[in-house]
Amino acid sequence: MPVPRIDHVVIDVGDRLDEAARLYRRLGFSLTDRAQHSLGSCNQLCVFGRDFLEFLSPGSGARADLVGFPVGLNGLVFALTGADAVYDALRARGIPVQPVQHFSRNVDLPGGARGEARFNVIRVEPRAVFDGRVYFCEHVTPDMIWRPEWQAHPNGAIALARIALSARNPDGIAEHFDRMFGAGAVERPASSESPRVLHSGEAAVEIWPRDTLARMLGAAMPDPAGRADHIALVGIGVRSLDATEDVLRVNGVEYVRPGPGRILVPPAEAMNVALEFVADQSPR
């Protein structure tokens, strides 16, 4: 099947959801209100044009799939259409997927109204691809997610731009994605020091050799916290880097500009996430 676009990435925050919301508002993001899934977990979102960041807490529920994951980037989620057909296709490719799961959560709408967001999800067995979670999400009620009042961010954020994984064996992870989406889905570079790249809509999933990525990020490399192969960085496309920098400076956020067209925020400012802002170049 063709490579679907990235729907969202998940930052696990444990019992620190309030702290995550405070930090990311300081970074210039607008957040949805806290909501509770029918599974028991709680979340808040930073919603962009077609994708979003999710801050996820186990809440009061028994979410076995969240057990053992530290604070940081742990979930890579692809957009899904036609859950049953995709489930069959993945099974036929030998991907260890769990049955389609249906669940919902409450939505607090402007003016005091209440709504319900409903989802169909296919989960690959945790840690089957890397030390994290890969799954597919179908939005039954997309109007409960992508609403203009949540898509305007003081820092000018527009979309997910890239997701960088730290890998001991990048080719091994690339082979998993090739099995999911077809041979050649992941681009292999000539240099072993360069990332393997899965283009997913307008975003790129980059699978980096661990030592190379660690050298590139330096002090901005997140704490693996016991993880081996893991998501280290998420890049966010913004309208204007200068405007984004103004927000960070006014709010007292630590950051660096490591090269043209980039701002890098260290993990201490972003819930153990290397957070990158890049000038958005995509036609929208």
Coordinates of C-alpha atoms in Angstrom, one line a residue:
M1 CA 0.0 0.0 0.0
P2 CA 1.2 3.6 -0.5
V3 CA 2.9 5.3 2.4
P4 CA 0.3 7.3 4.3
R5 CA 1.0 10.7 5.6
I6 CA 2.0 11.3 9.2
D7 CA -1.2 11.9 11.3
H8 CA 0.6 12.8 14.6
V9 CA 3.4 12.1 16.9
V10 CA 3.0 11.2 20.5
I11 CA 5.0 12.6 23.5
D12 CA 4.5 10.5 26.6
V13 CA 4.4 12.7 29.7
G14 CA 3.5 10.3 32.5
D15 CA 1.7 12.2 35.3
R16 CA 3.3 15.5 34.1
L17 CA 0.5 16.6 31.7
D18 CA 0.1 20.0 33.3
E19 CA 3.9 20.6 33.1
A20 CA 3.9 19.6 29.4
A21 CA 1.1 22.0 28.7
R22 CA 2.9 24.8 30.5
L23 CA 6.2 24.2 28.7
Y24 CA 4.7 24.0 25.3
R25 CA 2.6 27.1 25.8
R26 CA 5.8 28.8 26.7
L27 CA 7.2 27.6 23.4
G28 CA 4.4 29.4 21.7
F29 CA 1.9 26.6 21.0
S30 CA -1.8 26.7 21.5
L31 CA -3.2 23.6 23.2
T32 CA -6.6 21.9 23.4
D33 CA -8.1 21.4 26.8
R34 CA -7.3 18.2 28.7
A35 CA -9.5 15.3 27.5
Q36 CA -10.0 11.7 28.6
H37 CA -10.2 8.7 26.3
S38 CA -12.7 6.0 26.8
L39 CA -9.6 3.8 27.4
G40 CA -8.8 5.8 30.5
S41 CA -5.8 7.8 29.2
C42 CA -5.7 11.6 29.1
N43 CA -4.3 13.9 26.4
Q44 CA -3.9 17.4 25.0
L45 CA -3.0 18.4 21.5
C46 CA -1.1 21.0 19.4
V47 CA -3.2 21.0 16.2
F48 CA -1.7 22.1 12.9
G49 CA -3.1 22.1 9.4
R50 CA -3.4 18.3 8.8
D51 CA -1.4 16.8 11.7
F52 CA -0.7 17.4 15.4
L53 CA 1.4 16.7 18.4
E54 CA -0.2 14.7 21.2
F55 CA 0.8 14.8 24.9
L56 CA -0.3 11.5 26.4
S57 CA -0.7 10.5 30.0
P58 CA -1.9 7.1 31.2
G59 CA -4.5 8.9 33.4
S60 CA -6.6 6.6 35.5
G61 CA -6.8 3.8 32.9
A62 CA -4.9 0.6 32.6
R63 CA -3.1 1.3 29.3
A64 CA -0.8 -1.7 29.1
D65 CA 0.6 -0.4 25.8
L66 CA 2.0 2.7 27.6
V67 CA 3.7 0.8 30.4
G68 CA 7.5 1.1 30.4
F69 CA 7.8 4.1 28.1
P70 CA 9.6 7.1 29.6
V71 CA 8.8 10.8 29.1
G72 CA 9.6 11.7 25.5
L73 CA 8.8 10.9 21.9
N74 CA 7.5 7.4 21.7
G75 CA 4.6 7.3 19.2
L76 CA 4.7 7.5 15.4
V77 CA 1.2 7.6 14.0
F78 CA 0.2 7.3 10.3
A79 CA -3.1 8.5 8.9
L80 CA -5.6 5.7 8.2
T81 CA -8.6 5.3 5.8
G82 CA -10.5 2.1 5.7
A83 CA -9.4 0.4 8.9
D84 CA -10.5 -3.2 8.1
A85 CA -8.9 -3.2 4.6
V86 CA -5.6 -1.8 6.0
Y87 CA -5.6 -4.3 8.8
D88 CA -6.0 -7.1 6.3
A89 CA -3.2 -5.7 4.1
L90 CA -0.8 -5.4 7.0
R91 CA -1.5 -8.9 8.2
A92 CA -0.9 -10.2 4.7
R93 CA 2.5 -8.5 4.8
G94 CA 3.4 -10.3 8.0
I95 CA 3.2 -7.1 10.2
P96 CA 2.4 -8.0 13.8
V97 CA -0.7 -5.8 14.2
Q98 CA -3.4 -5.9 16.8
P99 CA -7.1 -6.0 15.9
V100 CA -8.8 -2.7 14.9
Q101 CA -9.6 -0.8 18.1
H102 CA -12.5 1.7 18.4
F103 CA -12.5 4.3 21.1
S104 CA -13.4 7.9 21.8
R105 CA -12.8 10.9 24.0
N106 CA -14.6 14.1 25.1
V107 CA -14.0 17.4 23.3
D108 CA -14.6 20.8 25.0
L109 CA -15.7 23.2 22.3
P110 CA -15.8 27.0 22.4
G111 CA -18.8 28.4 24.1
G112 CA -19.2 25.6 26.6
A113 CA -20.4 23.0 24.1
R114 CA -19.3 19.4 24.4
G115 CA -18.4 17.0 21.6
E116 CA -17.0 13.5 21.1
A117 CA -14.0 12.6 18.9
R118 CA -14.1 9.0 17.7
F119 CA -11.2 6.9 16.3
N120 CA -10.4 3.6 14.6
V121 CA -6.8 2.5 15.4
I122 CA -4.5 -0.3 14.2
R123 CA -1.5 -0.8 16.5
V124 CA 1.7 -2.5 15.5
E125 CA 2.9 -4.6 18.5
P126 CA 4.8 -2.2 20.8
R127 CA 8.6 -2.2 20.1
A128 CA 8.2 -4.3 17.0
V129 CA 9.8 -1.5 14.8
F130 CA 11.8 0.5 17.3
D131 CA 11.7 1.2 21.0
G132 CA 8.3 2.9 20.8
R133 CA 4.9 2.6 19.2
V134 CA 3.8 2.6 15.6
Y135 CA 0.2 2.8 14.8
F136 CA -2.5 3.9 12.3
C137 CA -5.3 6.3 13.2
E138 CA -8.6 6.9 11.4
H139 CA -10.5 9.9 12.4
V140 CA -14.2 9.2 12.3
T141 CA -15.0 12.7 13.5
P142 CA -12.2 14.9 12.0
D143 CA -14.2 18.1 12.7
M144 CA -13.6 17.4 16.4
I145 CA -9.8 17.7 15.9
W146 CA -9.0 20.2 13.1
R147 CA -10.8 23.4 14.2
P148 CA -9.5 26.9 13.4
E149 CA -9.5 28.0 17.1
W150 CA -6.9 25.3 17.8
Q151 CA -4.7 25.8 14.7
A152 CA -3.5 29.3 15.4
H153 CA -0.2 29.3 17.3
P154 CA 1.8 32.3 18.5
N155 CA 5.0 30.7 17.3
G156 CA 3.6 30.4 13.7
A157 CA 3.6 26.6 13.7
I158 CA 1.9 25.1 10.6
A159 CA 2.8 21.4 10.3
L160 CA 5.0 18.5 11.2
A161 CA 8.2 18.7 9.0
R162 CA 10.3 15.8 10.1
I163 CA 10.8 13.1 12.7
A164 CA 14.3 11.8 13.4
L165 CA 14.9 8.4 14.9
S166 CA 18.2 7.3 16.6
A167 CA 19.0 3.8 15.5
R168 CA 21.8 1.3 16.2
N169 CA 20.9 -0.4 12.9
P170 CA 19.1 2.0 10.6
D171 CA 18.8 -0.5 7.8
G172 CA 16.9 -2.9 10.1
I173 CA 14.3 -0.3 10.9
A174 CA 14.1 0.7 7.2
E175 CA 13.3 -2.9 6.4
H176 CA 10.4 -2.9 8.8
F177 CA 8.9 0.1 6.9
D178 CA 9.6 -1.5 3.6
R179 CA 7.6 -4.5 4.7
M180 CA 4.7 -2.3 5.7
F181 CA 4.6 -0.1 2.6
G182 CA 6.4 -2.0 -0.1
A183 CA 10.0 -2.5 -1.2
G184 CA 11.8 0.8 -1.8
A185 CA 9.5 2.9 0.4
V186 CA 12.5 4.0 2.4
E187 CA 15.3 5.8 0.5
R188 CA 18.8 4.4 1.2
P189 CA 21.7 6.9 0.9
A190 CA 25.0 6.1 -0.5
S191 CA 26.7 7.2 2.8
S192 CA 26.3 5.1 5.9
E193 CA 26.4 8.3 8.0
S194 CA 23.3 9.7 6.3
P195 CA 19.7 8.9 7.3
R196 CA 17.4 6.4 5.6
V197 CA 14.3 8.5 4.7
L198 CA 10.6 7.5 4.6
H199 CA 8.6 10.3 2.9
S200 CA 5.2 10.4 4.5
G201 CA 3.0 13.2 3.0
E202 CA 4.8 16.5 3.5
A203 CA 6.9 15.1 6.4
A204 CA 10.0 12.9 6.4
V205 CA 10.8 10.1 8.8
E206 CA 14.5 10.0 9.1
I207 CA 16.3 7.0 10.5
W208 CA 19.7 8.1 11.6
P209 CA 22.8 6.1 12.8
R210 CA 22.7 6.7 16.6
D211 CA 26.3 8.1 16.9
T212 CA 25.8 10.4 13.9
L213 CA 22.6 11.9 15.3
A214 CA 24.1 12.3 18.7
R215 CA 27.0 14.2 17.2
M216 CA 24.7 16.5 15.3
L217 CA 22.4 17.3 18.2
G218 CA 25.1 17.5 20.9
A219 CA 23.6 18.7 24.1
A220 CA 20.2 18.7 22.5
M221 CA 20.2 14.9 22.3
P222 CA 17.3 13.6 24.5
D223 CA 18.0 11.2 27.3
P224 CA 17.2 7.7 25.9
A225 CA 16.0 6.7 29.4
G226 CA 16.6 3.0 28.8
R227 CA 15.5 3.1 25.2
A228 CA 17.7 1.6 22.4
D229 CA 16.3 2.7 19.1
H230 CA 14.0 5.7 19.7
I231 CA 12.5 8.9 18.3
A232 CA 14.8 11.8 19.3
L233 CA 13.6 14.9 17.4
V234 CA 10.5 16.4 15.9
G235 CA 10.7 19.3 13.5
I236 CA 7.9 21.8 13.1
G237 CA 7.4 24.0 10.1
V238 CA 6.7 27.6 10.9
R239 CA 5.6 30.7 8.9
S240 CA 8.6 32.8 10.0
L241 CA 11.7 31.7 12.0
D242 CA 12.3 35.3 13.0
A243 CA 8.8 35.6 14.5
T244 CA 9.2 32.2 16.2
E245 CA 12.5 33.4 17.7
D246 CA 10.8 36.5 19.0
V247 CA 8.3 34.4 20.9
L248 CA 11.0 32.1 22.4
R249 CA 13.1 35.1 23.4
V250 CA 10.2 37.0 25.0
N251 CA 9.2 33.8 26.9
G252 CA 12.8 33.2 28.2
V253 CA 13.2 29.8 26.3
E254 CA 16.7 28.5 25.8
Y255 CA 17.4 27.8 22.1
V256 CA 20.2 27.8 19.5
R257 CA 20.2 28.5 15.8
P258 CA 22.6 25.8 14.6
G259 CA 22.3 26.6 10.9
P260 CA 20.3 28.6 8.3
G261 CA 16.6 27.9 8.5
R262 CA 16.6 26.1 11.9
I263 CA 16.0 26.8 15.5
L264 CA 16.7 24.0 18.0
V265 CA 15.2 23.8 21.5
P266 CA 16.9 21.4 24.0
P267 CA 15.1 18.5 25.7
A268 CA 15.0 20.3 29.1
E269 CA 12.6 22.9 27.6
A270 CA 10.4 20.4 25.8
M271 CA 9.7 17.2 27.9
N272 CA 12.8 15.3 26.8
V273 CA 12.3 16.1 23.1
A274 CA 14.7 17.7 20.7
L275 CA 12.3 20.3 19.2
E276 CA 13.3 21.9 16.0
F277 CA 11.6 24.8 14.2
V278 CA 12.2 25.1 10.4
A279 CA 11.0 27.6 7.8
D280 CA 8.1 26.0 6.1
Q281 CA 8.6 25.7 2.3
S282 CA 5.6 23.6 1.4
P283 CA 2.8 25.1 -0.8
R284 CA -0.4 25.3 1.3

